[in-house]
Every structure is written in structure tokens, then in C-alpha cells.
Amino acid sequence: MLINKMKDARYDKNFKDYEILKAKSIDGYMIVKDGNECDLIGREIKNLIFCDCTKGFDEILKEKPQNYQNFRFDNVKIYDENVRSIKIIIKGYDESADSLKFDLDKLALSAPYRYALSNDSFEINIFLDEKVERVMEFLSTFQYDYQREQAQERRIFMYINENTVYEKICK
């Protein structure tokens, strides 16, 4: 990679010859990889210039790889008036490739939440005392992006007040 005064990064191969990934642990960065090298690119770079095209930094960050699927909770029915606990489990979670986002600021937590990653699964336990409307607002922020692979299915479970309220298999 060569960086010029205009804050452009120049690459000597075509765009399709590189694997471009969002940096999961550093917001606003991406990783540009070819077979031999890997570059960590931040927002100070405005354009990435390849042999066959030019892509803007923001344009690349917004693009979703075509082999990714997006999951959001749909048709959740909560029958309790108050919610004291939420447990969400994703079996088949791939820590190296999957992405999970949610906004805990939508909830008034009565205790710290806990999460665990183990054996291809993700689990979060949230303890609170909230009305259903606030919980639904939180659930609307829950976004899970995963690679679509036929061999790996994802099973998503949600428990409210220790009762199963949602179960889905994603392939």
C-alpha cells in the first residue's frame, strides 16, 4: 500500500483480489488483506485506489459482504407486564466472523449484565425491572450478522423471566 498527500491508499491489484473486513474490535477501521499482507485502514484514508476502480472509505464500510445474513427479532410476544430478566442464546455463533450489536442504554439495568462466549455459542443475561415497551425498544436494536454457510446453522433462543418466548433456526 502507498499513501499519498491526498490521504488515498493505492493498491497494485484489482479490488476483487483483496479481502476487506470491518475491524471488529476497532470501530471505524477496516482490514485490507491479500495473500501476503494485511493493512489496517482508518478514517484518515478517504479513498482506496485499486487497479480497476476507486472506492471511498465510507462506501466500503457500508457494503455488506454478499455471503452475510442479517438477523433481527421479529414477532416477539411478551405476556408479562414487567420484565425482570432477559436471556439470549445464540448456538452456532462464530466469534471470528459473526457480528452482534445492541443498545443497552435503552434499558435501566438493575444489575450488571453478563455474557459468555464458549463452544460456538453466545449467551447474554440481563437483569432489570422494566415495562414490556422498553424491552421491545431494546430488542429492536438487536442486530446479528452471520456468514451464510449451509453446514453451520444458528439457533437463537430468548427467555423472558425464565420463560421461552422466542426460538428460531437460521441457516
XYZ file of N, CA and C in Angstrom:
513
model
N 0.854 -1.172 0.000
C 0.000 0.000 0.000
C 0.892 1.223 0.000
N 0.474 2.238 -0.751
C 1.167 3.512 -0.815
C 0.157 4.594 -0.468
N 0.490 5.483 0.474
C -0.418 6.572 0.861
C 0.158 7.873 0.329
N -0.682 8.652 -0.383
C -0.213 9.930 -0.918
C -0.703 11.086 -0.046
N -0.355 12.317 -0.413
C -0.719 13.509 0.363
C -2.216 13.733 0.426
N -2.954 13.227 -0.529
C -4.400 13.415 -0.579
C -5.122 12.429 0.343
N -4.370 11.650 1.094
C -4.927 10.651 2.014
C -5.656 9.535 1.264
N -5.056 9.114 0.158
C -5.553 7.974 -0.603
C -4.596 6.802 -0.399
N -5.128 5.608 -0.353
C -4.305 4.399 -0.283
C -4.351 3.748 -1.657
N -3.188 3.464 -2.225
C -3.103 2.868 -3.560
C -2.684 1.403 -3.440
N -3.385 0.568 -4.204
C -3.095 -0.858 -4.224
C -2.768 -1.287 -5.645
N -1.900 -2.286 -5.777
C -1.415 -2.682 -7.101
C -2.181 -3.848 -7.736
N -3.306 -4.237 -7.125
C -4.141 -5.301 -7.692
C -5.572 -4.795 -7.847
N -6.413 -5.618 -8.490
C -7.823 -5.279 -8.650
C -8.561 -5.429 -7.316
N -9.672 -4.726 -7.184
C -10.480 -4.730 -5.963
C -10.847 -6.151 -5.535
N -11.250 -6.985 -6.488
C -11.702 -8.349 -6.168
C -10.580 -9.243 -5.652
N -9.332 -8.818 -5.824
C -8.188 -9.615 -5.384
C -7.880 -9.444 -3.899
N -8.621 -8.554 -3.240
C -8.403 -8.290 -1.818
C -9.615 -8.733 -1.012
N -9.366 -9.142 0.209
C -10.438 -9.413 1.164
C -10.492 -8.203 2.085
N -11.660 -7.590 2.184
C -11.802 -6.388 3.007
C -12.807 -6.689 4.117
N -12.370 -6.508 5.355
C -13.173 -6.827 6.527
C -13.270 -5.620 7.433
N -14.412 -5.450 8.080
C -14.529 -4.437 9.121
C -13.744 -4.928 10.323
N -12.963 -4.049 10.931
C -12.248 -4.419 12.148
C -13.276 -4.519 13.267
N -13.404 -5.676 13.866
C -14.457 -5.897 14.861
C -14.179 -5.198 16.172
N -12.932 -5.111 16.569
C -12.626 -4.544 17.883
C -12.253 -3.070 17.827
N -12.103 -2.506 16.631
C -11.748 -1.094 16.495
C -12.759 -0.446 15.559
N -13.664 0.340 16.122
C -14.716 0.966 15.326
C -14.115 1.963 14.338
N -14.633 1.976 13.105
C -14.189 2.925 12.101
C -12.911 2.530 11.390
N -12.544 1.268 11.470
C -11.359 0.766 10.777
C -11.739 -0.442 9.947
N -10.926 -0.709 8.941
C -11.108 -1.908 8.129
C -9.756 -2.562 7.897
N -9.812 -3.825 7.549
C -8.607 -4.594 7.254
C -8.639 -4.955 5.775
N -7.552 -4.646 5.074
C -7.428 -4.975 3.656
C -6.345 -6.048 3.553
N -6.747 -7.235 3.062
C -5.825 -8.370 3.014
C -5.688 -8.889 1.591
N -4.469 -9.246 1.251
C -4.263 -10.089 0.081
C -3.586 -11.342 0.605
N -3.065 -12.168 -0.241
C -2.479 -13.424 0.226
C -1.278 -13.258 1.138
N -0.556 -12.141 1.028
C 0.701 -11.984 1.755
C 0.687 -10.906 2.830
N -0.093 -9.860 2.628
C -0.032 -8.712 3.522
C -1.408 -8.328 4.032
N -1.402 -7.533 5.097
C -2.641 -7.098 5.738
C -2.446 -5.645 6.175
N -3.370 -4.763 5.805
C -3.298 -3.351 6.189
C -4.495 -3.000 7.056
N -4.248 -2.255 8.136
C -5.311 -1.709 8.977
C -5.511 -0.268 8.529
N -6.717 0.035 8.022
C -7.008 1.335 7.423
C -8.045 2.056 8.278
N -7.762 3.312 8.633
C -8.687 4.124 9.416
C -9.308 5.234 8.586
N -10.143 6.037 9.236
C -10.895 7.102 8.551
C -10.024 8.209 7.970
N -8.751 8.268 8.360
C -7.887 9.293 7.764
C -7.662 9.048 6.277
N -7.909 7.816 5.828
C -7.823 7.475 4.408
C -9.184 7.734 3.784
N -9.228 8.580 2.782
C -10.504 8.939 2.143
C -10.889 7.975 1.028
N -9.894 7.561 0.221
C -10.167 6.694 -0.925
C -9.173 5.552 -0.964
N -9.634 4.404 -1.418
C -8.770 3.265 -1.684
C -8.759 3.096 -3.195
N -7.593 3.237 -3.771
C -7.460 3.217 -5.227
C -6.863 1.871 -5.630
N -7.646 1.094 -6.371
C -7.216 -0.199 -6.868
C -6.933 -0.066 -8.361
N -6.346 -1.073 -8.974
C -6.031 -1.016 -10.410
C -7.279 -0.822 -11.266
N -8.399 -1.413 -10.835
C -9.597 -1.388 -11.667
C -10.673 -0.405 -11.203
N -10.539 0.184 -10.002
C -11.569 1.109 -9.526
C -11.074 1.873 -8.301
N -11.852 2.872 -7.903
C -11.590 3.635 -6.687
C -12.822 3.506 -5.806
N -12.602 3.203 -4.539
C -13.700 3.065 -3.579
C -13.445 4.025 -2.432
N -14.491 4.738 -2.017
C -14.393 5.601 -0.851
C -14.398 4.777 0.426
N -13.715 5.269 1.451
C -13.647 4.556 2.733
C -15.042 4.266 3.259
N -15.909 5.285 3.321
C -17.268 5.102 3.838
C -18.078 4.152 2.966
N -17.865 4.199 1.669
C -18.565 3.300 0.742
C -18.246 1.836 1.059
N -16.994 1.544 1.325
C -16.600 0.170 1.628
C -17.137 -0.263 2.979
N -17.097 0.610 3.978
C -17.601 0.246 5.310
C -19.088 -0.056 5.293
N -19.837 0.618 4.424
C -21.288 0.405 4.352
C -21.651 -0.870 3.616
N -20.773 -1.339 2.727
C -21.066 -2.545 1.955
C -21.074 -3.751 2.872
N -22.062 -4.604 2.678
C -22.141 -5.880 3.410
C -21.668 -6.971 2.458
N -20.804 -7.846 2.923
C -20.436 -8.970 2.055
C -21.689 -9.763 1.682
N -21.714 -10.277 0.480
C -22.912 -10.948 -0.005
C -23.197 -12.269 0.695
N -22.203 -12.845 1.336
C -22.442 -14.119 1.999
C -22.865 -13.927 3.454
N -23.256 -12.710 3.831
C -23.713 -12.442 5.193
C -25.227 -12.336 5.245
N -25.778 -12.804 6.337
C -27.207 -12.746 6.598
C -27.420 -11.877 7.836
N -28.514 -11.137 7.865
C -28.820 -10.275 8.993
C -30.026 -10.826 9.745
N -29.882 -10.946 11.072
C -30.990 -11.400 11.914
C -31.424 -10.264 12.833
N -32.734 -10.093 12.942
C -33.344 -9.200 13.922
C -34.543 -9.937 14.501
N -34.845 -9.659 15.757
C -36.003 -10.304 16.369
C -37.278 -9.816 15.691
N -38.147 -10.758 15.348
C -39.436 -10.417 14.752
C -40.530 -11.227 15.449
N -41.707 -10.677 15.518
C -42.874 -11.355 16.101
C -42.635 -11.877 17.520
N -41.971 -11.082 18.342
C -41.761 -11.460 19.741
C -43.004 -11.061 20.527
N -43.513 -11.987 21.308
C -44.683 -11.712 22.150
C -44.285 -11.922 23.602
N -44.414 -10.870 24.401
C -44.107 -10.942 25.826
C -45.416 -10.726 26.568
N -45.789 -11.696 27.372
C -47.089 -11.643 28.050
C -47.002 -11.093 29.470
N -45.830 -11.047 30.048
C -45.669 -10.483 31.388
C -45.741 -8.957 31.317
N -46.232 -8.327 32.374
C -46.287 -6.862 32.405
C -44.924 -6.255 32.686
N -44.181 -6.861 33.586
C -42.838 -6.402 33.917
C -41.832 -7.479 33.550
N -40.669 -7.021 33.100
C -39.608 -7.949 32.726
C -38.488 -7.809 33.754
N -38.139 -8.934 34.374
C -37.082 -8.948 35.383
C -35.777 -9.532 34.838
N -35.894 -10.360 33.785
C -34.678 -10.940 33.208
C -34.880 -11.245 31.728
N -33.790 -11.085 31.011
C -33.733 -11.439 29.581
C -32.504 -12.324 29.415
N -32.687 -13.439 28.734
C -31.548 -14.290 28.384
C -31.642 -14.556 26.893
N -30.566 -14.276 26.188
C -30.500 -14.535 24.749
C -29.329 -15.481 24.514
N -29.596 -16.558 23.789
C -28.569 -17.550 23.479
C -28.508 -17.714 21.962
N -27.298 -17.697 21.421
C -27.087 -17.996 20.001
C -26.141 -19.185 19.940
N -26.663 -20.326 19.506
C -25.840 -21.522 19.326
C -25.396 -21.555 17.868
N -24.105 -21.786 17.670
C -23.535 -21.726 16.331
C -22.847 -20.399 16.074
N -22.707 -19.582 17.110
C -22.065 -18.272 16.995
C -20.587 -18.448 16.652
N -20.136 -17.747 15.628
C -18.730 -17.796 15.200
C -18.063 -16.494 15.616
N -17.294 -16.547 16.670
C -16.669 -15.352 17.244
C -15.756 -14.640 16.244
N -15.153 -15.367 15.327
C -14.209 -14.756 14.394
C -14.890 -14.096 13.197
N -16.133 -14.467 12.891
C -16.769 -13.938 11.682
C -18.096 -13.230 11.931
N -18.800 -13.570 12.998
C -20.124 -13.005 13.244
C -20.014 -11.655 13.944
N -21.061 -10.863 13.824
C -21.099 -9.527 14.417
C -22.419 -9.359 15.161
N -22.353 -8.783 16.345
C -23.525 -8.622 17.190
C -23.544 -7.203 17.742
N -24.691 -6.528 17.594
C -24.839 -5.156 18.091
C -26.174 -5.028 18.805
N -26.173 -4.284 19.915
C -27.408 -3.969 20.620
C -27.134 -2.770 21.514
N -28.206 -2.071 21.898
C -28.082 -0.833 22.670
C -28.658 -1.026 24.064
N -27.784 -1.299 25.026
C -28.225 -1.498 26.408
C -28.697 -0.204 27.058
N -28.391 0.943 26.456
C -28.860 2.218 27.008
C -30.373 2.357 26.927
N -31.022 1.500 26.176
C -32.489 1.511 26.092
C -33.128 0.941 27.361
N -32.314 0.305 28.214
C -32.816 -0.337 29.424
C -32.216 0.320 30.670
N -32.966 0.291 31.752
C -32.448 0.709 33.057
C -32.078 -0.578 33.792
N -30.804 -0.915 33.783
C -30.364 -2.182 34.358
C -30.347 -2.107 35.879
N -30.874 -3.140 36.531
C -30.859 -3.189 37.995
C -29.605 -3.889 38.503
N -28.876 -4.541 37.620
C -27.617 -5.196 37.960
C -26.790 -5.277 36.678
N -25.496 -5.478 36.794
C -24.682 -5.618 35.576
C -25.156 -6.808 34.741
N -25.047 -6.663 33.454
C -25.369 -7.796 32.587
C -24.136 -8.683 32.485
N -24.353 -9.930 32.118
C -23.258 -10.875 31.933
C -23.388 -11.514 30.563
N -22.244 -11.756 29.941
C -22.273 -12.508 28.690
C -21.130 -13.508 28.681
N -21.282 -14.522 27.852
C -20.266 -15.562 27.741
C -20.172 -16.027 26.288
N -18.949 -16.289 25.860
C -18.673 -16.898 24.568
C -17.990 -18.222 24.841
N -18.579 -19.315 24.371
C -17.948 -20.614 24.577
C -18.526 -21.640 23.623
N -17.682 -22.550 23.192
C -18.116 -23.683 22.362
C -19.104 -23.287 21.272
N -18.741 -22.324 20.454
C -19.593 -21.879 19.352
C -20.947 -21.370 19.819
N -20.981 -20.695 20.952
C -22.240 -20.110 21.398
C -21.999 -18.772 22.092
N -23.024 -17.950 22.068
C -23.035 -16.654 22.745
C -24.235 -16.660 23.679
N -24.037 -16.145 24.880
C -25.145 -16.053 25.832
C -25.029 -14.738 26.589
N -26.153 -14.027 26.704
C -26.187 -12.807 27.498
C -27.353 -12.908 28.481
N -27.085 -12.502 29.722
C -28.103 -12.446 30.773
C -28.210 -11.005 31.239
N -29.419 -10.478 31.197
C -29.660 -9.090 31.591
C -30.698 -9.096 32.710
N -30.357 -8.451 33.807
C -31.262 -8.371 34.943
C -31.761 -6.938 35.056
N -33.086 -6.768 35.171
C -33.680 -5.453 35.124
C -35.068 -5.483 35.751
N -35.713 -4.348 35.734
C -37.117 -4.251 36.137
C -37.731 -3.226 35.204
N -38.269 -3.705 34.079
C -38.729 -2.817 33.008
C -40.119 -3.202 32.527
N -40.785 -2.233 31.958
C -42.046 -2.464 31.254
C -41.729 -3.113 29.900
N -42.687 -3.826 29.381
C -42.516 -4.537 28.119
C -42.132 -3.587 26.981
N -42.692 -2.396 26.956
C -42.416 -1.446 25.870
C -40.924 -1.121 25.781
N -40.279 -0.916 26.929
C -38.837 -0.603 26.939
C -38.017 -1.806 26.468
N -38.445 -3.002 26.845
C -37.748 -4.209 26.409
C -37.879 -4.374 24.898
N -39.064 -4.111 24.372
C -39.263 -4.202 22.922
C -38.401 -3.171 22.192
N -38.255 -2.004 22.780
C -37.388 -0.972 22.200
C -35.939 -1.468 22.159
N -35.490 -2.089 23.240
C -34.147 -2.674 23.267
C -34.009 -3.758 22.195
N -34.976 -4.649 22.114
C -34.898 -5.746 21.143
C -34.853 -5.236 19.702
N -35.451 -4.082 19.450
C -35.414 -3.520 18.091
C -33.996 -3.091 17.699
N -33.100 -2.911 18.681
C -31.711 -2.533 18.380
C -30.813 -3.751 18.193
N -31.312 -4.931 18.494
C -30.511 -6.157 18.440
C -30.293 -6.545 16.980
N -29.041 -6.590 16.569
C -28.709 -6.938 15.188
C -27.579 -7.958 15.195
N -27.817 -9.072 14.532
C -26.835 -10.153 14.465
C -26.564 -10.455 12.997
N -25.307 -10.266 12.576
C -24.883 -10.559 11.215
C -23.997 -11.800 11.251
N -24.299 -12.761 10.397
C -23.537 -14.009 10.380
C -23.315 -14.465 8.951
N -22.244 -15.237 8.771
C -21.953 -15.775 7.456
C -22.926 -16.894 7.139
N -23.461 -16.811 5.954
C -24.418 -17.816 5.495
C -23.649 -19.047 5.016
N -23.670 -20.079 5.805
C -22.999 -21.338 5.467
C -24.001 -22.464 5.659
N -24.137 -23.321 4.702
C -25.106 -24.410 4.825
C -24.725 -25.391 5.933
N -23.445 -25.562 6.175
C -23.023 -26.537 7.177
C -23.222 -26.031 8.606
N -23.345 -24.743 8.782
C -23.431 -24.168 10.133
C -24.778 -23.482 10.311
N -25.639 -24.033 11.138
C -26.897 -23.367 11.429
C -26.773 -22.627 12.752
N -27.554 -21.581 12.895
C -27.602 -20.819 14.144
C -28.960 -21.049 14.775
N -28.961 -21.324 16.054
C -30.203 -21.478 16.814
C -30.249 -20.328 17.803
N -31.308 -19.549 17.734
C -31.440 -18.355 18.572
C -32.619 -18.551 19.517
N -32.337 -18.370 20.790
C -33.343 -18.532 21.839
C -33.397 -17.258 22.663
N -34.610 -16.908 23.108
C -34.756 -15.802 24.048
C -35.713 -16.233 25.147
N -35.286 -15.932 26.364
C -36.090 -16.233 27.548
C -36.386 -14.912 28.253
N -37.633 -14.695 28.595
C -38.049 -13.531 29.384
C -38.602 -14.081 30.695
N -38.078 -13.586 31.804
C -38.490 -14.068 33.125
C -38.447 -15.602 33.184
N -37.409 -16.154 32.575
C -37.129 -17.598 32.567
C -38.119 -18.424 31.742
N -38.943 -17.782 30.924
C -39.871 -18.483 30.031
C -39.421 -18.288 28.584
N -39.460 -19.342 27.801
C -39.085 -19.253 26.396
C -40.117 -18.409 25.651
N -39.661 -17.338 24.998
C -40.578 -16.504 24.219
C -40.180 -16.445 22.738
N -38.997 -16.969 22.408
C -38.551 -16.902 21.018
C -37.575 -18.028 20.758
N -37.744 -18.671 19.598
C -36.818 -19.703 19.164
C -36.821 -19.702 17.639
N -35.620 -19.650 17.061
C -35.539 -19.631 15.604
C -34.258 -20.337 15.163
N -34.343 -21.038 14.038
C -33.180 -21.652 13.423
C -32.867 -20.854 12.170
N -31.633 -20.376 12.076
C -31.170 -19.609 10.913
C -30.126 -20.429 10.189
N -30.247 -20.496 8.874
C -29.279 -21.258 8.069
C -28.552 -20.340 7.139
